Tab-separated table of C-alpha atoms in Angstrom:
chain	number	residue	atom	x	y	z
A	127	UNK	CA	139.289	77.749	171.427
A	128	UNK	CA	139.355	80.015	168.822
A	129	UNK	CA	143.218	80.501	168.654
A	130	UNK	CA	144.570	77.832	166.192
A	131	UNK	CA	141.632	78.949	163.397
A	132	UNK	CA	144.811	80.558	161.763
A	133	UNK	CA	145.121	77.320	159.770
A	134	UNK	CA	147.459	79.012	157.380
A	135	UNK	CA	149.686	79.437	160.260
A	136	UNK	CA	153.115	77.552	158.736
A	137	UNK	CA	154.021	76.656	163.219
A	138	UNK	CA	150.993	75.653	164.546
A	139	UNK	CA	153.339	75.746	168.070
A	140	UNK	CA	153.186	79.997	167.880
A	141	UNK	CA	150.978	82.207	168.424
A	142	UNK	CA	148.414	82.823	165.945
A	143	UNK	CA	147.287	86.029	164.343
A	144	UNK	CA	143.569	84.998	166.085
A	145	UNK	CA	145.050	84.139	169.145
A	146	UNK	CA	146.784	87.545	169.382
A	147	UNK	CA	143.452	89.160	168.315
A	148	UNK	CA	141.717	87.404	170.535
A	149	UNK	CA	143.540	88.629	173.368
A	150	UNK	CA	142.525	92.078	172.650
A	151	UNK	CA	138.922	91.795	172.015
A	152	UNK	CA	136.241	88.890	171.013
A	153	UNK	CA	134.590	91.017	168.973
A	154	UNK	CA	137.472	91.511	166.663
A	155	UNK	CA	137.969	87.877	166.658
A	156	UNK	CA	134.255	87.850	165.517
A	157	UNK	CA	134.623	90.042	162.608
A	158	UNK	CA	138.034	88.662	161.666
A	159	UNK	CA	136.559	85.257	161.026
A	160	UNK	CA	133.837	86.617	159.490
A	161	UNK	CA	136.011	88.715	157.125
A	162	UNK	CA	137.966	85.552	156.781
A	163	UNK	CA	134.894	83.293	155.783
A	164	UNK	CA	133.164	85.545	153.517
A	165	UNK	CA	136.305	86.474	151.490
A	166	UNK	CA	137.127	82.354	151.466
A	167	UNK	CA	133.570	81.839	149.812
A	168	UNK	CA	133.601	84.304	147.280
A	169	UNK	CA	136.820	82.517	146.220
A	170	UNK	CA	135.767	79.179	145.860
A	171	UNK	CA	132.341	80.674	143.966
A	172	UNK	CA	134.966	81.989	141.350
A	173	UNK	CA	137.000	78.888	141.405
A	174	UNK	CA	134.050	77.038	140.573
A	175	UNK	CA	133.252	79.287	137.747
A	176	UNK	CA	136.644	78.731	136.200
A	177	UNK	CA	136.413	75.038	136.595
A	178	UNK	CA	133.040	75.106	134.704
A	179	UNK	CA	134.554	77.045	131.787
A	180	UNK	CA	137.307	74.925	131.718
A	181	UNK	CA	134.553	71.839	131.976
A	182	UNK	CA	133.254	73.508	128.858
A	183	UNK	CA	136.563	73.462	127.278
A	184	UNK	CA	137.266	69.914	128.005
A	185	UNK	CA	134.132	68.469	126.390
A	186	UNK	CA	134.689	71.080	123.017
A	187	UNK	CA	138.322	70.305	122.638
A	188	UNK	CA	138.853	66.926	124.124
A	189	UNK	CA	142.335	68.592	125.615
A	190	UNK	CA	144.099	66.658	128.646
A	191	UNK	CA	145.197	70.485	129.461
A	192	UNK	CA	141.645	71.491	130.450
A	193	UNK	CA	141.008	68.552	132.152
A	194	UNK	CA	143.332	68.845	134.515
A	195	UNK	CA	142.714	72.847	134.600
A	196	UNK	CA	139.200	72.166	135.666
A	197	UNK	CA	140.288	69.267	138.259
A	198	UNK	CA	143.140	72.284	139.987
A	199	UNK	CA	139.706	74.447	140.079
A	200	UNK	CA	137.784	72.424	141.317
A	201	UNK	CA	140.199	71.323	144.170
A	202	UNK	CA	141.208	74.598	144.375
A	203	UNK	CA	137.473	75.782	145.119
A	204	UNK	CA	136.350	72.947	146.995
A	205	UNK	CA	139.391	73.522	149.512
A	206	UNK	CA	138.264	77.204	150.159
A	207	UNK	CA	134.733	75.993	150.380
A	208	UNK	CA	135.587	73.775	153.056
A	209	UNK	CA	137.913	75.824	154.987
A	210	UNK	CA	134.826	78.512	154.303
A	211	UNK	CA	132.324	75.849	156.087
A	212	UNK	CA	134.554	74.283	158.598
A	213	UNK	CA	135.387	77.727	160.227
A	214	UNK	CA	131.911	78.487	161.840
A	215	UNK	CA	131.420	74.527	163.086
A	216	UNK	CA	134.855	74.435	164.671
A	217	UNK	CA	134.901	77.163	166.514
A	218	UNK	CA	131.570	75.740	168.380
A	219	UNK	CA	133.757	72.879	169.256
A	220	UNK	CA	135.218	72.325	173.206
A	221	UNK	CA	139.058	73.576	173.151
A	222	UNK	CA	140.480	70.038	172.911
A	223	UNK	CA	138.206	68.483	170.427
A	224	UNK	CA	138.399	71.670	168.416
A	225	UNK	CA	142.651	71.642	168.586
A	226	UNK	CA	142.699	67.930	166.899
A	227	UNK	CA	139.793	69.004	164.134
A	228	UNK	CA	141.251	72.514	163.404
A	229	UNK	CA	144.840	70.481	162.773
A	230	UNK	CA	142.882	67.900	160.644
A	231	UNK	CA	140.922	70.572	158.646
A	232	UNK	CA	144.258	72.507	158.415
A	233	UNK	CA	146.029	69.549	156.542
A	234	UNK	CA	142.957	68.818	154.733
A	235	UNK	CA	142.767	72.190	153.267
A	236	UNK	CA	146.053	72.849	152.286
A	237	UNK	CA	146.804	69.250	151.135
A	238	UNK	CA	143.981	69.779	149.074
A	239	UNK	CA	145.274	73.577	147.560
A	240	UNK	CA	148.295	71.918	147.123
A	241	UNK	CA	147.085	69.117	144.686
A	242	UNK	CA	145.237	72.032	142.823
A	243	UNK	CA	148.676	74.009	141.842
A	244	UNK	CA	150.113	70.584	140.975
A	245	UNK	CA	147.224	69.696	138.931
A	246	UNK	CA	147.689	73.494	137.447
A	247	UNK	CA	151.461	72.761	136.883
A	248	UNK	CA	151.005	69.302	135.360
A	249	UNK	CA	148.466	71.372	132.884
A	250	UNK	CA	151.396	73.160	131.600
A	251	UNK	CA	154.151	70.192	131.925
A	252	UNK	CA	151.708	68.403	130.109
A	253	UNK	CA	152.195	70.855	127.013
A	254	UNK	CA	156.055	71.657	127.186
A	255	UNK	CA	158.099	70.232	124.654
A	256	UNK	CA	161.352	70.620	126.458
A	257	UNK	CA	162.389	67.886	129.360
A	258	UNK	CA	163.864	70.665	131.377
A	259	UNK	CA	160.911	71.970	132.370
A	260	UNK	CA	159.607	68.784	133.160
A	261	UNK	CA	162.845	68.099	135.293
A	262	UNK	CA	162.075	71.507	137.021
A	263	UNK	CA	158.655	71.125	137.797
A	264	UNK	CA	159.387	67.572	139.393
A	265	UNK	CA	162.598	68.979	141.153
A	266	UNK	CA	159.613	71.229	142.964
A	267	UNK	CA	158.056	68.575	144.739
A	268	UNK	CA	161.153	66.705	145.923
A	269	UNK	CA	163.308	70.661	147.315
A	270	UNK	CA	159.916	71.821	149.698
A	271	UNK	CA	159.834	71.012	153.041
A	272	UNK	CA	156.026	72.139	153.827
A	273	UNK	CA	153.121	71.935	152.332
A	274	UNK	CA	152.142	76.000	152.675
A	275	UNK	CA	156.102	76.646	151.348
A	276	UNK	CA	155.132	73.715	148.380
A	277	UNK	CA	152.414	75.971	147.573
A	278	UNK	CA	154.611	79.051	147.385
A	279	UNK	CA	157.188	77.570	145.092
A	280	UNK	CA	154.551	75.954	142.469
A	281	UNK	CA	153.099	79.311	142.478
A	282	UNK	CA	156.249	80.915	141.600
A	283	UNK	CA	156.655	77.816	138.484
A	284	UNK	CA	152.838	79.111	137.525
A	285	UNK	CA	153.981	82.715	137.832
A	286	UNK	CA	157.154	82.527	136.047
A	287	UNK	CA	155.405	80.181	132.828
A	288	UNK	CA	152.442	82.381	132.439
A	289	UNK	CA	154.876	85.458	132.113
A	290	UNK	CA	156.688	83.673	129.286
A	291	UNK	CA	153.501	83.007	127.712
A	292	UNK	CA	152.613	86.508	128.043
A	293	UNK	CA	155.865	87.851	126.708
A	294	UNK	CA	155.075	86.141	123.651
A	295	UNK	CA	150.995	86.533	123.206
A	296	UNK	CA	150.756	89.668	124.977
A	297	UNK	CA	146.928	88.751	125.377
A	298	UNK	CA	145.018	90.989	128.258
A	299	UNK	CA	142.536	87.463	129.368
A	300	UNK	CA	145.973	86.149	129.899
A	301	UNK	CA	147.637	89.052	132.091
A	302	UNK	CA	144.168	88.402	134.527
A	303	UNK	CA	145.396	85.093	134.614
A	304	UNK	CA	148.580	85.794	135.217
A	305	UNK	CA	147.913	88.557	138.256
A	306	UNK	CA	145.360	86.122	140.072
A	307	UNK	CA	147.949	83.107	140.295
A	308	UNK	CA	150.426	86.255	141.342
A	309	UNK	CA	147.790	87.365	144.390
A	310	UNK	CA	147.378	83.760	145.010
A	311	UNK	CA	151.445	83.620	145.538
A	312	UNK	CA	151.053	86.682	147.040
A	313	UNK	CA	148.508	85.702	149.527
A	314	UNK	CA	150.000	82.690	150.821
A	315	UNK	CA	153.462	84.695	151.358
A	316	UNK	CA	151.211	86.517	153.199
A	317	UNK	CA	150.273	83.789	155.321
A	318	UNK	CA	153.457	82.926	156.029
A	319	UNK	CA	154.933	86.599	156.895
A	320	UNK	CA	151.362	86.589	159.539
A	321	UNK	CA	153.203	84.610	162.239
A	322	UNK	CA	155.105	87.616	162.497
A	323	UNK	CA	151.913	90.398	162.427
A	324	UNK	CA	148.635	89.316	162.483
A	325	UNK	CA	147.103	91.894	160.088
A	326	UNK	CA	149.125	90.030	157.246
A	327	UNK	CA	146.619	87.399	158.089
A	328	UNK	CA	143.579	89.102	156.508
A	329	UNK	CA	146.004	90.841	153.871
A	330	UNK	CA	146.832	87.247	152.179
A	331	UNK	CA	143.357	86.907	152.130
A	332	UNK	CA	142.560	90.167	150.351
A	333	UNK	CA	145.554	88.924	148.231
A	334	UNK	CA	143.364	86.317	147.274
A	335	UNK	CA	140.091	87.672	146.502
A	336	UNK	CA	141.871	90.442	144.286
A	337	UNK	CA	143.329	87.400	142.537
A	338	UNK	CA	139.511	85.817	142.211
A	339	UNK	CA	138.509	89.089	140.848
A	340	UNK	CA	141.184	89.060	138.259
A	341	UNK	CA	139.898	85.645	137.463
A	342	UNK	CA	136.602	86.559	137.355
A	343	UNK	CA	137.144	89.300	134.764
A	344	UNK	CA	138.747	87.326	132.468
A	345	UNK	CA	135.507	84.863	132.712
A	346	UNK	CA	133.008	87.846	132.086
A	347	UNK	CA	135.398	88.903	129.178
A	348	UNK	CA	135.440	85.597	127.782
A	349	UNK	CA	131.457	85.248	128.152
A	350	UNK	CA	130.673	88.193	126.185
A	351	UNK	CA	133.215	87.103	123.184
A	352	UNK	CA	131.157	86.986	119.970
B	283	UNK	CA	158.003	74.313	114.381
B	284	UNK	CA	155.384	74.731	111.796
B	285	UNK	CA	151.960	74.142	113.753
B	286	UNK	CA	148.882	72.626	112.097
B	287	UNK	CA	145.499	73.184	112.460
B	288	UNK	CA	143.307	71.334	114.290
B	289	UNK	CA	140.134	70.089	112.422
B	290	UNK	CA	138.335	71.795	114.846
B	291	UNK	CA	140.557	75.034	114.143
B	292	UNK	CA	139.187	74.056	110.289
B	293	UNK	CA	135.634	73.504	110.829
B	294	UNK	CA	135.910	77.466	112.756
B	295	UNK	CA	137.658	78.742	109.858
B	296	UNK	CA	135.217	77.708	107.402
B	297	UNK	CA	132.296	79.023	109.541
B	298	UNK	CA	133.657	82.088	109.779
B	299	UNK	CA	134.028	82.946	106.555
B	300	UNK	CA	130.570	82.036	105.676
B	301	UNK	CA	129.687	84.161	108.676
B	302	UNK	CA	131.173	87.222	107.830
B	303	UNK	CA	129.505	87.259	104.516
B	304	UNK	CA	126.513	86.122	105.820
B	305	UNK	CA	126.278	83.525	102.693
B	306	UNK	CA	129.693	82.569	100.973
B	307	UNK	CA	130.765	80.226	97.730
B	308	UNK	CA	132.686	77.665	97.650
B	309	UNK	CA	135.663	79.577	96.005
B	310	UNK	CA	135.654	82.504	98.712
B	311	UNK	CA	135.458	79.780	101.590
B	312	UNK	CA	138.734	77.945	99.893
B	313	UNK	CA	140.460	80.840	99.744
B	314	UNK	CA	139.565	82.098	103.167
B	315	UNK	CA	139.923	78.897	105.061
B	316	UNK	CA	143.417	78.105	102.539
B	317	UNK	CA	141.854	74.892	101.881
B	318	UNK	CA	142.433	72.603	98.525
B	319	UNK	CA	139.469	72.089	96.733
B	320	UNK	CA	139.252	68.455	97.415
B	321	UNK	CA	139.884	68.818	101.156
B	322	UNK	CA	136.741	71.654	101.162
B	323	UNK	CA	134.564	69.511	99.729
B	324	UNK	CA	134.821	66.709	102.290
B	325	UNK	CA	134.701	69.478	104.859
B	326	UNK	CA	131.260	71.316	103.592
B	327	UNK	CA	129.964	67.908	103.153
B	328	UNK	CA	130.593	66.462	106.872
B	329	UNK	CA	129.288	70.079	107.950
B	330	UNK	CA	126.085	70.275	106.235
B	331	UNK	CA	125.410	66.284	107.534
B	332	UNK	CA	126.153	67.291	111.235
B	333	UNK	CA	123.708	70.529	110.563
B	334	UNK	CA	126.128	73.394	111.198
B	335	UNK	CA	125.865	75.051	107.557
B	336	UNK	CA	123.176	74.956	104.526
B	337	UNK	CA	123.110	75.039	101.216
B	338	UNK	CA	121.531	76.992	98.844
B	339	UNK	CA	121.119	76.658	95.117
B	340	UNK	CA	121.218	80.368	93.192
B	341	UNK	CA	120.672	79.599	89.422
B	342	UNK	CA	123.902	76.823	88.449
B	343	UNK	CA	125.598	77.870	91.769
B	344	UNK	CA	125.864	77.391	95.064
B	345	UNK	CA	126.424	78.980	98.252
B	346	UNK	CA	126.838	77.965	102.202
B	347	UNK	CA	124.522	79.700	104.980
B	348	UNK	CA	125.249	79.137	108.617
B	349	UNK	CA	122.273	76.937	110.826
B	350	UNK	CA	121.065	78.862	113.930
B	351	UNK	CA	123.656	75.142	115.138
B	352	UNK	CA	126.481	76.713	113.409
B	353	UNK	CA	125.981	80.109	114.696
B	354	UNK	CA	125.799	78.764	118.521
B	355	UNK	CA	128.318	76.278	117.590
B	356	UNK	CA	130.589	79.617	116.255
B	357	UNK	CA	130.085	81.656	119.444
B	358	UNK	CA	130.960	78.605	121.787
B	359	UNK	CA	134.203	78.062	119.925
B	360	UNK	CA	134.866	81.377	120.202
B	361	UNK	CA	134.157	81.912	124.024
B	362	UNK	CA	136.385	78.712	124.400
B	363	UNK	CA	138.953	80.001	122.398
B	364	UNK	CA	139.158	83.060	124.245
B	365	UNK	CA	139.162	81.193	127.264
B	366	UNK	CA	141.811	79.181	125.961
B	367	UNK	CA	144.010	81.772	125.334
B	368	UNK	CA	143.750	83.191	128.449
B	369	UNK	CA	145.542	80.491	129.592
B	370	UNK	CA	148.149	80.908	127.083
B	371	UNK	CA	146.997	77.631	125.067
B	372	UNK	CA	146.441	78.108	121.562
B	373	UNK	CA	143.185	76.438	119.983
């Protein structure tokens, strides 16, 4: 029952890294999803927290930029939120009613972190001047085959654009920025490399709460600007 | 590309000034905010309407305080600007 709650899993056909834990002892299993849960809220609560500043943003500057930053939050947060949420409920479920909703909730969530980076990259597509970064950020969505590999590539565009940016400003709010979208890209090759060893699991997900830290520095920094 | 300011980048400019000094002429904010004299006039005048700054009379001059609105209004433009930046979008 508990085995396919590795819904970061890129083949849902192999074994998970909870199924393999779960062969050696529930209670691991136990304190892996708990691990996994608490780590996924604290995300979205920082998500959130960017999406309000960038709320904030929107209504003082009137920017499309913002508004679409604080929509990619938002989604962003609200997909780790639910994942967060849906974790304890499913694995209540009976094995084949919990197979079909932990494939549903899998899509859900990472269809949903998907539209966040694309929200994030339209943000920045939205501001370039040249076409040819337009051209590259569309030839993105049309070269990916999966939605967890989609996720890895518009991370890289995010990565790559916000290192230009900081070449330029050399601005420390924006090298946070720039190392939480890296442990976000970080943390889903993560999830990819953990059909191969289960601790990488849990180590994309550390990934990702490093990255919510960074963000979350840059908001305190920003709060106590006078 | 030469970039130009944003009113909003303006309106910050001028409150700034006055804030530094705590109370600023019309002369220092021109020169601080690199504003013709015309264009500063329109601007202290829509800013005193909407509450942000005051003014005060001293003898057959007169200078430009910031509201306890203009101060808040300040530090949120700030915060946002910093936020902005962080980002790598310039305000």
């Amino acid at each position: 029952m508990l085995n396919s709650l590795g819904m970061k899993s890129l083949d849902h056909s192999s074994t998970t890294p909870i199924e393999e834990l779960g062969a050696q002892s529930p209670m691991r299993v136990l304190l892996f999803l708990g691990a996994d849960v608490l780590m996924e809220a604290a995300c979205s609560i920082v998500s959130f927290l960017v999406a309000y500043y960038a709320f904030r943003a929107y209504r003082f500057l009137g920017e499309g930029f913002f508004k679409l930053l604080y929509l990619g939050f938002l989604a962003l947060g609200s997909a780790m939120l639910f994942r967060a949420s849906s974790i304890p409920v499913l694995v209540k479920l009976a094995p084949p009613l919990a197979v079909q909703a932990i494939k549903a909730a899998s899509w859900i969530v990472e269809g949903v972190r998907a539209l966040s980076y694309a929200l994030f990259i339209a943000a920045y597509v939205k501001r370039a001047e040249g076409r040819g970064e337009r051209a590259l950020a569309a030839l993105l969505l049309l070269i990916v085959p999966t939605i967890e590999l989609l996720c890895v590539f518009m991370l890289i565009y995010l990565v790559a654009h916000l290192s230009m940016l900081l070449a330029s400003s050399r601005n420390l709010d924006l090298a946070l920025v720039l190392l939480g979208f890296a442990c976000l890209l970080a943390g889903h090759v993560l999830f990819l490399a953990s059909a191969a060893a289960p601790a990488l699991y849990l180590a994309g997900h550390l990934a990702q709460l490093v990255g919510s830290a960074m963000f979350l520095a840059m908001l305190v920094r920003v709060a106590r600007t006078r | 590309m030469k970039r130009y300011r944003s009113r909003l980048r303006i309106v910050a400019d001028i409150l700034s000034i006055i804030a530094s000094e705590g109370r600023a002429g019309p002369t220092r904010i021109m020169y601080g905010a690199n504003l013709s004299h015309e264009r500063l006039v329109k601007y202290l005048k829509r800013l005193e309407e909407l509450g942000l700054i005051k003014s005060l009379k001293m003898g057959d001059r007169t200078a430009y305080e910031l509201t306890e609105k203009g101060l808040d209004f300040l530090a949120e433009f700030r915060r946002i600007e910093a936020f902005s930046k962080a980002f790598g979008v310039e305000v």
